[in-house]
PDB file of C-alpha atoms and ligand atoms in Angstrom:
ATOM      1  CA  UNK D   1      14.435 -28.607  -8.392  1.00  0.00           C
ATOM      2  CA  UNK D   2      17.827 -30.082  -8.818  1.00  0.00           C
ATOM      3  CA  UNK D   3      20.283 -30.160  -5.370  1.00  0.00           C
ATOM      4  CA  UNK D   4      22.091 -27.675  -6.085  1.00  0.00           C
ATOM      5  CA  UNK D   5      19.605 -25.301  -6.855  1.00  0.00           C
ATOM      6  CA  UNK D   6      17.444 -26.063  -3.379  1.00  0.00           C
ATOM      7  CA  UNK D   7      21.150 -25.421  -2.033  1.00  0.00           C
ATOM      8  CA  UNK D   8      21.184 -21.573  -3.297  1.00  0.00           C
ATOM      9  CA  UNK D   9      17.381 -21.587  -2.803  1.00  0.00           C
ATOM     10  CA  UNK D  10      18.191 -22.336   1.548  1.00  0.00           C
ATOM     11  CA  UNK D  11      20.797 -19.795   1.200  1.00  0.00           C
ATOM     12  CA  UNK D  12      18.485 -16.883  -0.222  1.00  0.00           C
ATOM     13  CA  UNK D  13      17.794 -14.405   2.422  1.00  0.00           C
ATOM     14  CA  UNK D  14      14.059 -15.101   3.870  1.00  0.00           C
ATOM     15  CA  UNK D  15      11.762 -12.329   3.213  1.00  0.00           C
ATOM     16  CA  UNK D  16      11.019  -9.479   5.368  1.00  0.00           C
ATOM     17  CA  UNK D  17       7.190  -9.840   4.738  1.00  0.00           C
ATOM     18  CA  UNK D  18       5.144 -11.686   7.630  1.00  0.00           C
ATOM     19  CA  UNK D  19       4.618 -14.227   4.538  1.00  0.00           C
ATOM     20  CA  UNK D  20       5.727 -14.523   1.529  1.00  0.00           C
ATOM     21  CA  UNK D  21       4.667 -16.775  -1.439  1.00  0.00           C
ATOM     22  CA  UNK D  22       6.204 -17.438  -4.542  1.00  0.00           C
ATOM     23  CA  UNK D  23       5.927 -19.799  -7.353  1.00  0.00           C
ATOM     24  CA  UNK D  24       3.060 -21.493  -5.818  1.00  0.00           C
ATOM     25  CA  UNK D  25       2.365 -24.268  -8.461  1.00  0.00           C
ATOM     26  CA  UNK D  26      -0.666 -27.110  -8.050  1.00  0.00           C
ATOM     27  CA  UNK D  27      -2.095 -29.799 -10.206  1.00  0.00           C
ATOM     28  CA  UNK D  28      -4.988 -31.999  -9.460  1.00  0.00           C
ATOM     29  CA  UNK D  29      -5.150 -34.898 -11.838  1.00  0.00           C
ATOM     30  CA  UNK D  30      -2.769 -33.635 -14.734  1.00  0.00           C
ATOM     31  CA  UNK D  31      -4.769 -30.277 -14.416  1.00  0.00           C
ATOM     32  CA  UNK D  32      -2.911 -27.086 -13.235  1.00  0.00           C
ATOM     33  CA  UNK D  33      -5.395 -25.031 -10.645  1.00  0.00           C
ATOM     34  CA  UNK D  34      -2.428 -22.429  -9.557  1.00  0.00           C
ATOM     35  CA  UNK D  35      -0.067 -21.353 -11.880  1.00  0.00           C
ATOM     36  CA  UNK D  36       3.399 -20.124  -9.912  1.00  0.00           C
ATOM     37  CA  UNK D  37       1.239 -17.839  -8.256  1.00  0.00           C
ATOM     38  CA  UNK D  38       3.111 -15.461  -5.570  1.00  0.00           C
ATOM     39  CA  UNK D  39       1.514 -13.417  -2.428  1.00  0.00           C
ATOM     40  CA  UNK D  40       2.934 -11.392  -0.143  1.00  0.00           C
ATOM     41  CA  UNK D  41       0.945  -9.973   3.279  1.00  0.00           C
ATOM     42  CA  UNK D  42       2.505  -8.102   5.453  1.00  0.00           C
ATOM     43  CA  UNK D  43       1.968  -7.990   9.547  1.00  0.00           C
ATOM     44  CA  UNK D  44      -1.409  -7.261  10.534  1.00  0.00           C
ATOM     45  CA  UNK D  45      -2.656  -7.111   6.653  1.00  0.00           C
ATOM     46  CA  UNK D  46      -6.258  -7.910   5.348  1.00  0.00           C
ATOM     47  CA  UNK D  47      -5.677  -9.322   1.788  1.00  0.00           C
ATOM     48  CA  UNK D  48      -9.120 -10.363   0.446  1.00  0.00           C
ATOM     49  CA  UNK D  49      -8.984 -13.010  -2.168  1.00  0.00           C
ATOM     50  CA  UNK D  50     -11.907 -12.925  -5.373  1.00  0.00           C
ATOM     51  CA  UNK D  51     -12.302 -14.433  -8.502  1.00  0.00           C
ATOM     52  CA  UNK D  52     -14.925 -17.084  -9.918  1.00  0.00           C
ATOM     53  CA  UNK D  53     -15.631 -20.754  -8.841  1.00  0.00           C
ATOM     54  CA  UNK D  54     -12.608 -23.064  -9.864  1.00  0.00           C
ATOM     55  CA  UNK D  55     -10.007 -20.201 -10.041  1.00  0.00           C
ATOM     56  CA  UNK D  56      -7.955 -21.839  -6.997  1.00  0.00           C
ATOM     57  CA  UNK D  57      -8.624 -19.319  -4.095  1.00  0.00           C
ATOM     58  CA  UNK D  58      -9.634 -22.274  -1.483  1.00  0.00           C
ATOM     59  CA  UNK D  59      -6.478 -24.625  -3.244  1.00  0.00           C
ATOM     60  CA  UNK D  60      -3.903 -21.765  -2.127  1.00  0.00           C
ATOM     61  CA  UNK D  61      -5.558 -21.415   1.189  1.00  0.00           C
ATOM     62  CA  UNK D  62      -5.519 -24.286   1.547  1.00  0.00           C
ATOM     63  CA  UNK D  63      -1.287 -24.897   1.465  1.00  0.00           C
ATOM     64  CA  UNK D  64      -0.787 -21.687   3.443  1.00  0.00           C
ATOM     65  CA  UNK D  65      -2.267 -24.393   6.087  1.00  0.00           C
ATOM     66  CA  UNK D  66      -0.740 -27.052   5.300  1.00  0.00           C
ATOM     67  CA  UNK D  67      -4.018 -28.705   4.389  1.00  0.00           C
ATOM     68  CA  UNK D  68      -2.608 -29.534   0.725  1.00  0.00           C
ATOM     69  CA  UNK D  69       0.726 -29.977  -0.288  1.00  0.00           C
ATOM     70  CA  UNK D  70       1.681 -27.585  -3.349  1.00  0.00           C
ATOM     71  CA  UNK D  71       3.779 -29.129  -5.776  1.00  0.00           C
ATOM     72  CA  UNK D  72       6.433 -26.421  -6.497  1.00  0.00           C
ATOM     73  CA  UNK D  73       6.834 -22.820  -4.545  1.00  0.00           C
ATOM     74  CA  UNK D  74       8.542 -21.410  -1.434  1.00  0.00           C
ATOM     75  CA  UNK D  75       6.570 -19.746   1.635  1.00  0.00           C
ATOM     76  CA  UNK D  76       8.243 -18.090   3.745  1.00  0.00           C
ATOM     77  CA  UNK D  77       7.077 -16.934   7.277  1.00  0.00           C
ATOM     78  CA  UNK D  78       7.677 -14.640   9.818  1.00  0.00           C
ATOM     79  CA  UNK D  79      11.333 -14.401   8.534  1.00  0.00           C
ATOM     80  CA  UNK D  80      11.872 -18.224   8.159  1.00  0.00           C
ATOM     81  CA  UNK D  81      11.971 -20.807   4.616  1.00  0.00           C
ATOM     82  CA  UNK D  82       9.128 -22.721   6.168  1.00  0.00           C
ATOM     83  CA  UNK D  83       8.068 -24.235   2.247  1.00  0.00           C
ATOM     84  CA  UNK D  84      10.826 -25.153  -0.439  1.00  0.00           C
ATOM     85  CA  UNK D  85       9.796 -26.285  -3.830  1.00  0.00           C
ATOM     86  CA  UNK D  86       6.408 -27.709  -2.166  1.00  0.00           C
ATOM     87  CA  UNK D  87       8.083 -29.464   0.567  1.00  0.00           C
ATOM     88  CA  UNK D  88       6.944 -28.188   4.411  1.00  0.00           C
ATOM     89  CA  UNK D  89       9.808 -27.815   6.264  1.00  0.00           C
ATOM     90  CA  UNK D  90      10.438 -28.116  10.181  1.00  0.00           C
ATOM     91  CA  UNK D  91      10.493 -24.774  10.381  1.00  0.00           C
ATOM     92  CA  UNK D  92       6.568 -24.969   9.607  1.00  0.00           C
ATOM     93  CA  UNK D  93       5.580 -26.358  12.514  1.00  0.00           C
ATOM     94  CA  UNK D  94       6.021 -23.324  14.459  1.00  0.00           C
ATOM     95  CA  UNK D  95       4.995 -21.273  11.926  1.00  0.00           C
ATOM     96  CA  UNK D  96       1.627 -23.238  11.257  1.00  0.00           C
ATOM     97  CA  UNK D  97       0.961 -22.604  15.220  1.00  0.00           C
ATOM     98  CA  UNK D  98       0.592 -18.682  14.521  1.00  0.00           C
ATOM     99  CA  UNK D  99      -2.269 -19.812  11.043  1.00  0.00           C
ATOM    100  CA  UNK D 100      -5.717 -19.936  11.966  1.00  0.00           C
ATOM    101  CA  UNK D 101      -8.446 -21.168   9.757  1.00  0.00           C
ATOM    102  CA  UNK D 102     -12.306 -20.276   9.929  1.00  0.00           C
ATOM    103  CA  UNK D 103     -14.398 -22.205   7.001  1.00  0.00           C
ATOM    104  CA  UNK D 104     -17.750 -21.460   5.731  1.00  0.00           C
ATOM    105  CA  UNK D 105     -19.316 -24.659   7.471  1.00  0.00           C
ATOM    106  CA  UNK D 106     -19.580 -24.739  10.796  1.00  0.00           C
ATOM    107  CA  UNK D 107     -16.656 -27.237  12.253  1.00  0.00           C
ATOM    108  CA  UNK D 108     -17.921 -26.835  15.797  1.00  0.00           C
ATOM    109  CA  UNK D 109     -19.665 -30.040  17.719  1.00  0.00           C
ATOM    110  CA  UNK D 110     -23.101 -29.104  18.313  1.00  0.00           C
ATOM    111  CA  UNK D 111     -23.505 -31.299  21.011  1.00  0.00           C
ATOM    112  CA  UNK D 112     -20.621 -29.630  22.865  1.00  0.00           C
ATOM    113  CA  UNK D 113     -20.540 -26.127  24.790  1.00  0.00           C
ATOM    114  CA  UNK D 114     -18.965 -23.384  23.948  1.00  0.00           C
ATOM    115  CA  UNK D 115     -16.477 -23.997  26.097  1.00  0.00           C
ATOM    116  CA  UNK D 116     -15.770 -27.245  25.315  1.00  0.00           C
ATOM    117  CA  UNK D 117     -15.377 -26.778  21.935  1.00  0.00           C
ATOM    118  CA  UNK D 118     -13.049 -23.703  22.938  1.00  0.00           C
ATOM    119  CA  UNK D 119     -10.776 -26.027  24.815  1.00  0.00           C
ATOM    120  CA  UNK D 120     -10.218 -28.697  22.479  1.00  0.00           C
ATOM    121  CA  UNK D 121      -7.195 -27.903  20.462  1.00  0.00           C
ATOM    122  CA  UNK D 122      -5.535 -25.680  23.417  1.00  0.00           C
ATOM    123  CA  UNK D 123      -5.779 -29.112  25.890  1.00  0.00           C
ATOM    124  CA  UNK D 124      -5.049 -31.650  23.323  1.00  0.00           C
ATOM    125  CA  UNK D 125      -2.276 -29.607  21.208  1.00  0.00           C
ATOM    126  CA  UNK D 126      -0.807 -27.085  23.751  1.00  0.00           C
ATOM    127  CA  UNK D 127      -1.708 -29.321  26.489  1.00  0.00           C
ATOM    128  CA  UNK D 128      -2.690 -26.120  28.598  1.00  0.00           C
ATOM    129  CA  UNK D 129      -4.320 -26.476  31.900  1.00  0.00           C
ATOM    130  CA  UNK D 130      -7.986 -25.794  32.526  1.00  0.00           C
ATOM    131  CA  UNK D 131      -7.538 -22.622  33.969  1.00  0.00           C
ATOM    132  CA  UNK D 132      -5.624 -21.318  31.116  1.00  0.00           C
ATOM    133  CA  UNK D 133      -7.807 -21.992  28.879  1.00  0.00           C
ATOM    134  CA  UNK D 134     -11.226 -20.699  30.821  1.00  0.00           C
ATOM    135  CA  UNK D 135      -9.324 -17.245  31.155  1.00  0.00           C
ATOM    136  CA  UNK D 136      -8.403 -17.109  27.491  1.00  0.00           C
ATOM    137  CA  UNK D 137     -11.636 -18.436  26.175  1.00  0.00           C
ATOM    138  CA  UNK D 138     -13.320 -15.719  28.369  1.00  0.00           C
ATOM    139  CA  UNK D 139     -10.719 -13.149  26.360  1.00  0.00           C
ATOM    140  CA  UNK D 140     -12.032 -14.475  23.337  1.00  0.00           C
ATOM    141  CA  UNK D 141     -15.606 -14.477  23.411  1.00  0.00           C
ATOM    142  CA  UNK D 142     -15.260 -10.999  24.388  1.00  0.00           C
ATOM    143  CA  UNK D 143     -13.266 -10.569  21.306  1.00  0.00           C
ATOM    144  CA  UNK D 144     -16.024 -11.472  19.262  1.00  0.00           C
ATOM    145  CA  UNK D 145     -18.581 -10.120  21.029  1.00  0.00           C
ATOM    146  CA  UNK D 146     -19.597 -13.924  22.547  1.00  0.00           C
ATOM    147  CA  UNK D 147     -19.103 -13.032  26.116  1.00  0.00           C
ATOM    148  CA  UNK D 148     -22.245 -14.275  27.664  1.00  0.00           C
ATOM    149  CA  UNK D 149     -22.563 -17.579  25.711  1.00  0.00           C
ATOM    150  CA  UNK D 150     -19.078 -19.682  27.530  1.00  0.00           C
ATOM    151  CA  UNK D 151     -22.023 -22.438  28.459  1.00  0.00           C
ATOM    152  CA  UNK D 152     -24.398 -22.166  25.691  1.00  0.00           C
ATOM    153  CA  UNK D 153     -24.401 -25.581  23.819  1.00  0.00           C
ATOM    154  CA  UNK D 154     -23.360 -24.933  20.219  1.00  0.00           C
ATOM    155  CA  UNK D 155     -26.246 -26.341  18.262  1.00  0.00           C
ATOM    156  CA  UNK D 156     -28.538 -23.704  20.112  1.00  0.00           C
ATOM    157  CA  UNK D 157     -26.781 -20.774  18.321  1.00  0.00           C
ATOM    158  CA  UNK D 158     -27.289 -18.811  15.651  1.00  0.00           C
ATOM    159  CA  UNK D 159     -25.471 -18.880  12.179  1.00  0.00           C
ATOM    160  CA  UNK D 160     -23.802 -15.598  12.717  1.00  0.00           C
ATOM    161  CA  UNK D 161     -22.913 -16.751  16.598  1.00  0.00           C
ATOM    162  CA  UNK D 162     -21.342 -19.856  15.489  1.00  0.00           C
ATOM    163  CA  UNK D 163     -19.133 -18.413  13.352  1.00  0.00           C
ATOM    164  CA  UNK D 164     -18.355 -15.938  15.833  1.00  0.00           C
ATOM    165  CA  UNK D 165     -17.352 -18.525  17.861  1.00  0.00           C
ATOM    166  CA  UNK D 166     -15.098 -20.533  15.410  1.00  0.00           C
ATOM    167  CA  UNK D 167     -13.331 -17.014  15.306  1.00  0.00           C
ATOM    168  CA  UNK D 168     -12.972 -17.341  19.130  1.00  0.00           C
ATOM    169  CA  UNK D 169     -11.838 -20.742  18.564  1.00  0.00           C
ATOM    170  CA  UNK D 170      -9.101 -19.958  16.443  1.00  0.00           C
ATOM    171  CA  UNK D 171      -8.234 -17.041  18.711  1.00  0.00           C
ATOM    172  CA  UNK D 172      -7.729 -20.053  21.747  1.00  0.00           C
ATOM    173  CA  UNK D 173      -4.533 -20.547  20.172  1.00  0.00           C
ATOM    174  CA  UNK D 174      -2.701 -17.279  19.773  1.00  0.00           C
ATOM    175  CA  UNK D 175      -2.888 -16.652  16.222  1.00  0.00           C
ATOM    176  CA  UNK D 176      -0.892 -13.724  13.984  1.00  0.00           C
ATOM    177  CA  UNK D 177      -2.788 -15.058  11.029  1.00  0.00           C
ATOM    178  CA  UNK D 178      -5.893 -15.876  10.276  1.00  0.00           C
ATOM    179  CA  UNK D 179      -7.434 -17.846   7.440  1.00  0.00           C
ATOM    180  CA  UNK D 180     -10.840 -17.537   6.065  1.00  0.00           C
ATOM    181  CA  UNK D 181     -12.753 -19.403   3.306  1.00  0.00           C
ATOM    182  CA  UNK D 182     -16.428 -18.293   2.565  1.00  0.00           C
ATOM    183  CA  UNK D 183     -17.118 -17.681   6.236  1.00  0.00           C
ATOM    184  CA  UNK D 184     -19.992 -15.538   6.003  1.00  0.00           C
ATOM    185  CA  UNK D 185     -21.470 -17.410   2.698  1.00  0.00           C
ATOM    186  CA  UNK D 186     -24.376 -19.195   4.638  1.00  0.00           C
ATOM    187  CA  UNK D 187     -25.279 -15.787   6.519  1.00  0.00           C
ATOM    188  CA  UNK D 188     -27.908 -13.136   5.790  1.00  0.00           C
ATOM    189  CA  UNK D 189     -26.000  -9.797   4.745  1.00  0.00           C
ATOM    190  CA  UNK D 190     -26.364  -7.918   7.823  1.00  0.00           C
ATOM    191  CA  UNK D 191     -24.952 -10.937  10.039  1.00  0.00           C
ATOM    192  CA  UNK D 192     -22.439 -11.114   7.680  1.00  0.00           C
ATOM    193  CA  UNK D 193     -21.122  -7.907   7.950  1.00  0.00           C
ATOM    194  CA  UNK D 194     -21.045  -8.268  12.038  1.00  0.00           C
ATOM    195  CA  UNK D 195     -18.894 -11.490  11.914  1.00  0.00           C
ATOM    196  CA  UNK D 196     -16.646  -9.599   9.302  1.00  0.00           C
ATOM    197  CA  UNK D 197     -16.469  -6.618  11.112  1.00  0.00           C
ATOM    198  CA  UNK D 198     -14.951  -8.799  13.965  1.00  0.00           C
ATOM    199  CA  UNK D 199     -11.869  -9.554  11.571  1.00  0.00           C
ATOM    200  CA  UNK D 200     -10.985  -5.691  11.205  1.00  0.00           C
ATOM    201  CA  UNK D 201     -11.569  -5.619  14.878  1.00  0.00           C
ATOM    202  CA  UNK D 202      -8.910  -8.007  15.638  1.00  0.00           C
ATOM    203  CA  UNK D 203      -6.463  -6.467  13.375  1.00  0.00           C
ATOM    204  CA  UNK D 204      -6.696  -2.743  14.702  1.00  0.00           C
ATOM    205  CA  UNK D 205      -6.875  -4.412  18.455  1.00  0.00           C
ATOM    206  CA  UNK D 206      -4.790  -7.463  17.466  1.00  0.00           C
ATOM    207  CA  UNK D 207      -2.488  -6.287  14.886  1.00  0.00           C
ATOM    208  CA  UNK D 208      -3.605 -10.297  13.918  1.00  0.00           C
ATOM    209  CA  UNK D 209      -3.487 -10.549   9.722  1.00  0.00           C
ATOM    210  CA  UNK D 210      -6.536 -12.165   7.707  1.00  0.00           C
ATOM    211  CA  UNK D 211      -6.262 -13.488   4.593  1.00  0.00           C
ATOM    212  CA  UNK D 212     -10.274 -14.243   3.581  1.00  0.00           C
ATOM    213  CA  UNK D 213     -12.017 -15.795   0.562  1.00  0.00           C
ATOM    214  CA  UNK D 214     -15.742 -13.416   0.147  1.00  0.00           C
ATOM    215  CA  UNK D 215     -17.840 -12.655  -2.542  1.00  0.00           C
ATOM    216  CA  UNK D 216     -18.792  -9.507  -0.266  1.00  0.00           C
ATOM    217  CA  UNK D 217     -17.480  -6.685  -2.353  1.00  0.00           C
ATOM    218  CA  UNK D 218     -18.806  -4.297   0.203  1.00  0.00           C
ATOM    219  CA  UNK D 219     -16.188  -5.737   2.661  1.00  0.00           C
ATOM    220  CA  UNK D 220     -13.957  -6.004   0.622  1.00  0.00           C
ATOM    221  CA  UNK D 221     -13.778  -1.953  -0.519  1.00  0.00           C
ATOM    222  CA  UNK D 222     -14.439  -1.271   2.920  1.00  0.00           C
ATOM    223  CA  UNK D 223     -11.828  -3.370   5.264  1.00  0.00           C
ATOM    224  CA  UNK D 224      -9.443  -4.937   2.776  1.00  0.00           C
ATOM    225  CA  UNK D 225      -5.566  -3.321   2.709  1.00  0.00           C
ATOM    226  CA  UNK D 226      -5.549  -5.221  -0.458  1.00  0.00           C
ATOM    227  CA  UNK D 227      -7.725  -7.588  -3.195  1.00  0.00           C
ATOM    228  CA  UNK D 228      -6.123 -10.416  -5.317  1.00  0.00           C
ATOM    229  CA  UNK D 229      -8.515 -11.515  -8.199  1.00  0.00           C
ATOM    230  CA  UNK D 230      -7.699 -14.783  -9.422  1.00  0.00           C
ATOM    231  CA  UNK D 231      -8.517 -16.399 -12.402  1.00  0.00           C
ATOM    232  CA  UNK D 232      -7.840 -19.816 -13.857  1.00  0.00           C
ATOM    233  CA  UNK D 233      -4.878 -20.080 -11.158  1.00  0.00           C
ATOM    234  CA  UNK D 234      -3.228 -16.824 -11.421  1.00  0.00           C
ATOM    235  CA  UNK D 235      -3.253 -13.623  -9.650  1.00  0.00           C
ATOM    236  CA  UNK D 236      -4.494 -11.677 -12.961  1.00  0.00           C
ATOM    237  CA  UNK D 237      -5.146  -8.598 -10.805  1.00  0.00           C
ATOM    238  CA  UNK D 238      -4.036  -7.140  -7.329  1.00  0.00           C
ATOM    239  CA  UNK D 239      -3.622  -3.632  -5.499  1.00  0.00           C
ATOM    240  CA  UNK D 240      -5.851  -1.242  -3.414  1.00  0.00           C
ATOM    241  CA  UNK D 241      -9.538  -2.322  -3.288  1.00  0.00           C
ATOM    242  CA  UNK D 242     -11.247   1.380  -3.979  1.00  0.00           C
ATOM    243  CA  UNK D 243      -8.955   1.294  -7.163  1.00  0.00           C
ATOM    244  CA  UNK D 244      -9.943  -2.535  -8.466  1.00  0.00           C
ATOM    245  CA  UNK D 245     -13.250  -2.764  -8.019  1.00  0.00           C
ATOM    246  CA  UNK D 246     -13.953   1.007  -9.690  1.00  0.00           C
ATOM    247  CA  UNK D 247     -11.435   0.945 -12.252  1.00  0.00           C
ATOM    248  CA  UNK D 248     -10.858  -2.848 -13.019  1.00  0.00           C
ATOM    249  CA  UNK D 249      -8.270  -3.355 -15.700  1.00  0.00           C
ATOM    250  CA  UNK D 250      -8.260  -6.771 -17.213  1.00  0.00           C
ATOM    251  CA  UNK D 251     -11.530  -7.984 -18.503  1.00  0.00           C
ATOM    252  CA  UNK D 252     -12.257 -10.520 -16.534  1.00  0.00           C
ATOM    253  CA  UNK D 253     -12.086  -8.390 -13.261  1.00  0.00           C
ATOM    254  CA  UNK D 254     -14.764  -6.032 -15.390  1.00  0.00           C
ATOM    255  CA  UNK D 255     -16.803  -8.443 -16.023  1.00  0.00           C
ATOM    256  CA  UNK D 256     -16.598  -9.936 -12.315  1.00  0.00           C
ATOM    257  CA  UNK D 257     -17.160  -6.535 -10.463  1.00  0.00           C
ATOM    258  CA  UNK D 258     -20.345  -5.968 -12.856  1.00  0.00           C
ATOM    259  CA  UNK D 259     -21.539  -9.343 -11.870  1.00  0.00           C
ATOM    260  CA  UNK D 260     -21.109  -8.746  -8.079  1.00  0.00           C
ATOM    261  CA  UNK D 261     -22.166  -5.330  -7.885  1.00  0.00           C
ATOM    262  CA  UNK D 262     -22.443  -3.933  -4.923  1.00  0.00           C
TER     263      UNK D 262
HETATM  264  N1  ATP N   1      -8.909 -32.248  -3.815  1.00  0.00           N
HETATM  265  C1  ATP N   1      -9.126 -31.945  -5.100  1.00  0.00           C
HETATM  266  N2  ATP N   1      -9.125 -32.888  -6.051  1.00  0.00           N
HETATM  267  C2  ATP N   1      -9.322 -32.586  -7.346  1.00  0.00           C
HETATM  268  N3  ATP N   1      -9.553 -31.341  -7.805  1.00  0.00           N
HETATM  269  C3  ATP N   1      -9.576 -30.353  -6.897  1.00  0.00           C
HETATM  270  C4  ATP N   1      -9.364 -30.590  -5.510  1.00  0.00           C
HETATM  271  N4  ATP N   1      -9.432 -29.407  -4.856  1.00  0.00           N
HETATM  272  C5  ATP N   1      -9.682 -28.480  -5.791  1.00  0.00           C
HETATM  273  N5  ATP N   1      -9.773 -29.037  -7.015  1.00  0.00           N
HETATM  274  C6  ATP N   1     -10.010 -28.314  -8.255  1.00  0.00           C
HETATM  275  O1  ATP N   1      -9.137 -27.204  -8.329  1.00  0.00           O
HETATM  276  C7  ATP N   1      -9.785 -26.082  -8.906  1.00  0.00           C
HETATM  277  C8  ATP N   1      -9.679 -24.909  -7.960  1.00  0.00           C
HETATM  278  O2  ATP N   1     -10.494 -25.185  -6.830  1.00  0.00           O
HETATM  279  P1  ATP N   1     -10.662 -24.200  -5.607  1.00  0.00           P
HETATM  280  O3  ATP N   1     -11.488 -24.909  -4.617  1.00  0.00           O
HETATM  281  O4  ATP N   1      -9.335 -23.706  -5.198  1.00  0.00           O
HETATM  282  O5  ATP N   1     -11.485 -23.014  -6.291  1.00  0.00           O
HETATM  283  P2  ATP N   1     -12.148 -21.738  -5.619  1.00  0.00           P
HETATM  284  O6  ATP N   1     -11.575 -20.555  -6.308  1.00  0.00           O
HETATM  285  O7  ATP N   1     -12.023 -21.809  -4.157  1.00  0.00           O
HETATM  286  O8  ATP N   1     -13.666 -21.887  -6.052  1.00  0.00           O
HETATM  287  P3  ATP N   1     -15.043 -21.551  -5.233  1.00  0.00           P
HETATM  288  O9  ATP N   1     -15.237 -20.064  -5.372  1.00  0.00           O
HETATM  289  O10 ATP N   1     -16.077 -22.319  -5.954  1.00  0.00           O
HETATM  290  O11 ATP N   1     -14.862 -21.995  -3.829  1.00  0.00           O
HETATM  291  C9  ATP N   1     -11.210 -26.504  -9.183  1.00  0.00           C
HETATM  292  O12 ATP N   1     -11.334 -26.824 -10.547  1.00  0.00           O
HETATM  293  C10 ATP N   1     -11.400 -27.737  -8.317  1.00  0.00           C
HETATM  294  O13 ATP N   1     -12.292 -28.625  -8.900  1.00  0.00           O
HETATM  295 MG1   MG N   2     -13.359 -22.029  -2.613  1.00  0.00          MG
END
């Protein structure tokens, strides 16, 4: 992007979505995983991303948190330029404080309690007292239905508890968005669906958005306010999920709703 054009680029009005993505470009090794891909989501939104190994879904999670840099395409966020042309502003910071991100692997510490792995980024990046954060990881056990288990030591739970509780854990820090990649992918169907029915729970109680990676069509028709399919680094189809996954249009959404049927 030449200087004048990132000039008229600040200048554009941000967008009146909670985020919006456009452009989104990424290589890895000459190779282009996401092709100008743009997103919106709007407050409180549960946008459900599918498509086949390799299309890019994790890669543009991913720069939403600022885990990889993209290397073209704005974001905006809350009604701030937070990314211009791949370049994180310091209007991110903020912005990346309201982004949550669950993963399908467990990133608690076994060894450590609940609680203690509760109060880890609140103390060290919010630097909030002990108090503060006892009361609001009481708040968010409850959330996920984790109430009784503040002192259980992490390695002693369940699959479906952990990642019940790295939902509480991102909850510690007050966020509007939340991030998920594949976080049900290690559990049995029926756990699955309890942890995901936690994420609609938090937006109709919350109003907190959720854009989540899952090969679970059945959540998907059920809870999403909207599927992206991606394949080979673009959005090749998007809208309601009843519509997509009964009618797909483009092939390769046919062909990956037969595969996945649900
Ligand atoms: N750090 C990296 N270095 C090199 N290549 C990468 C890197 N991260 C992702 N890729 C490549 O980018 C492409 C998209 O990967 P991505 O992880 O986004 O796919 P995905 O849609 O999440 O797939 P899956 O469903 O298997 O998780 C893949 O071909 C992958 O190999
Ligand atoms: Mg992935």
């Amino acid at each position: 992007m030449s200087t004048q054009e990132e000039a008229l680029e600040q200048e554009r009005p941000a967008s009146d979505h909670f985020m919006d993505l456009s452009g989104i470009t990424k290589s890895f090794y000459g190779r282009t995983v996401l092709k100008r891909v743009d997103f919106t989501l709007d407050a409180g939104e549960i946008a459900v991303l599918i498509g086949k190994s390799g299309s890019g879904k994790s890669t543009l999670l991913r720069i939403i948190a600022g885990l990889t840099k993209a290397d073209d395409g704005d974001i905006d966020m809350m009604g701030e330029r937070v990314v211009i042309g791949g370049e994180y502003q310091k209007t991110w910071k903020a912005a990346r404080d309201q982004v949550g991100m669950i993963f399908q692997n467990y990133t608690l510490w076994p060894h450590l309690s609940v609680r203690q792995n509760l109060a880890l980024a609140p103390k060290k990046v919010l630097g909030e007292s002990d108090k503060v954060i006892v009361e609001r990881a009481e708040r968010a056990l409850a959330e996920v239905g984790m109430a009784h288990h503040l002192n259980s030591r992490c390695g002693q739970l369940s699959g479906g508890e952990r990642q019940r509780v790295a939902i509480a854990r991102a909850l510690m820090m007050r966020p509007r968005l939340l991030l998920c990649d594949e976080m049900t992918s290690a559990l049995d169907p029926p756990v699955a669906a309890e942890v995901l029915g936690v994420i609609t729970k938090l937006k109709e109680e919350e109003g907190i958005g959720c854009v989540l990676v899952t090969h679970d069509m059945a959540f998907a028709a059920k809870a999403a306010d909207r599927v992206s399919y991606f394949e080979e680094g673009v959005i090749a189809e998007e809208g309601d999920p009843r519509r997509l996954l009964s009618e797909p249009e483009t092939p390769g959404l046919r062909k990956f709703v037969d595969a996945v049927r649900f």
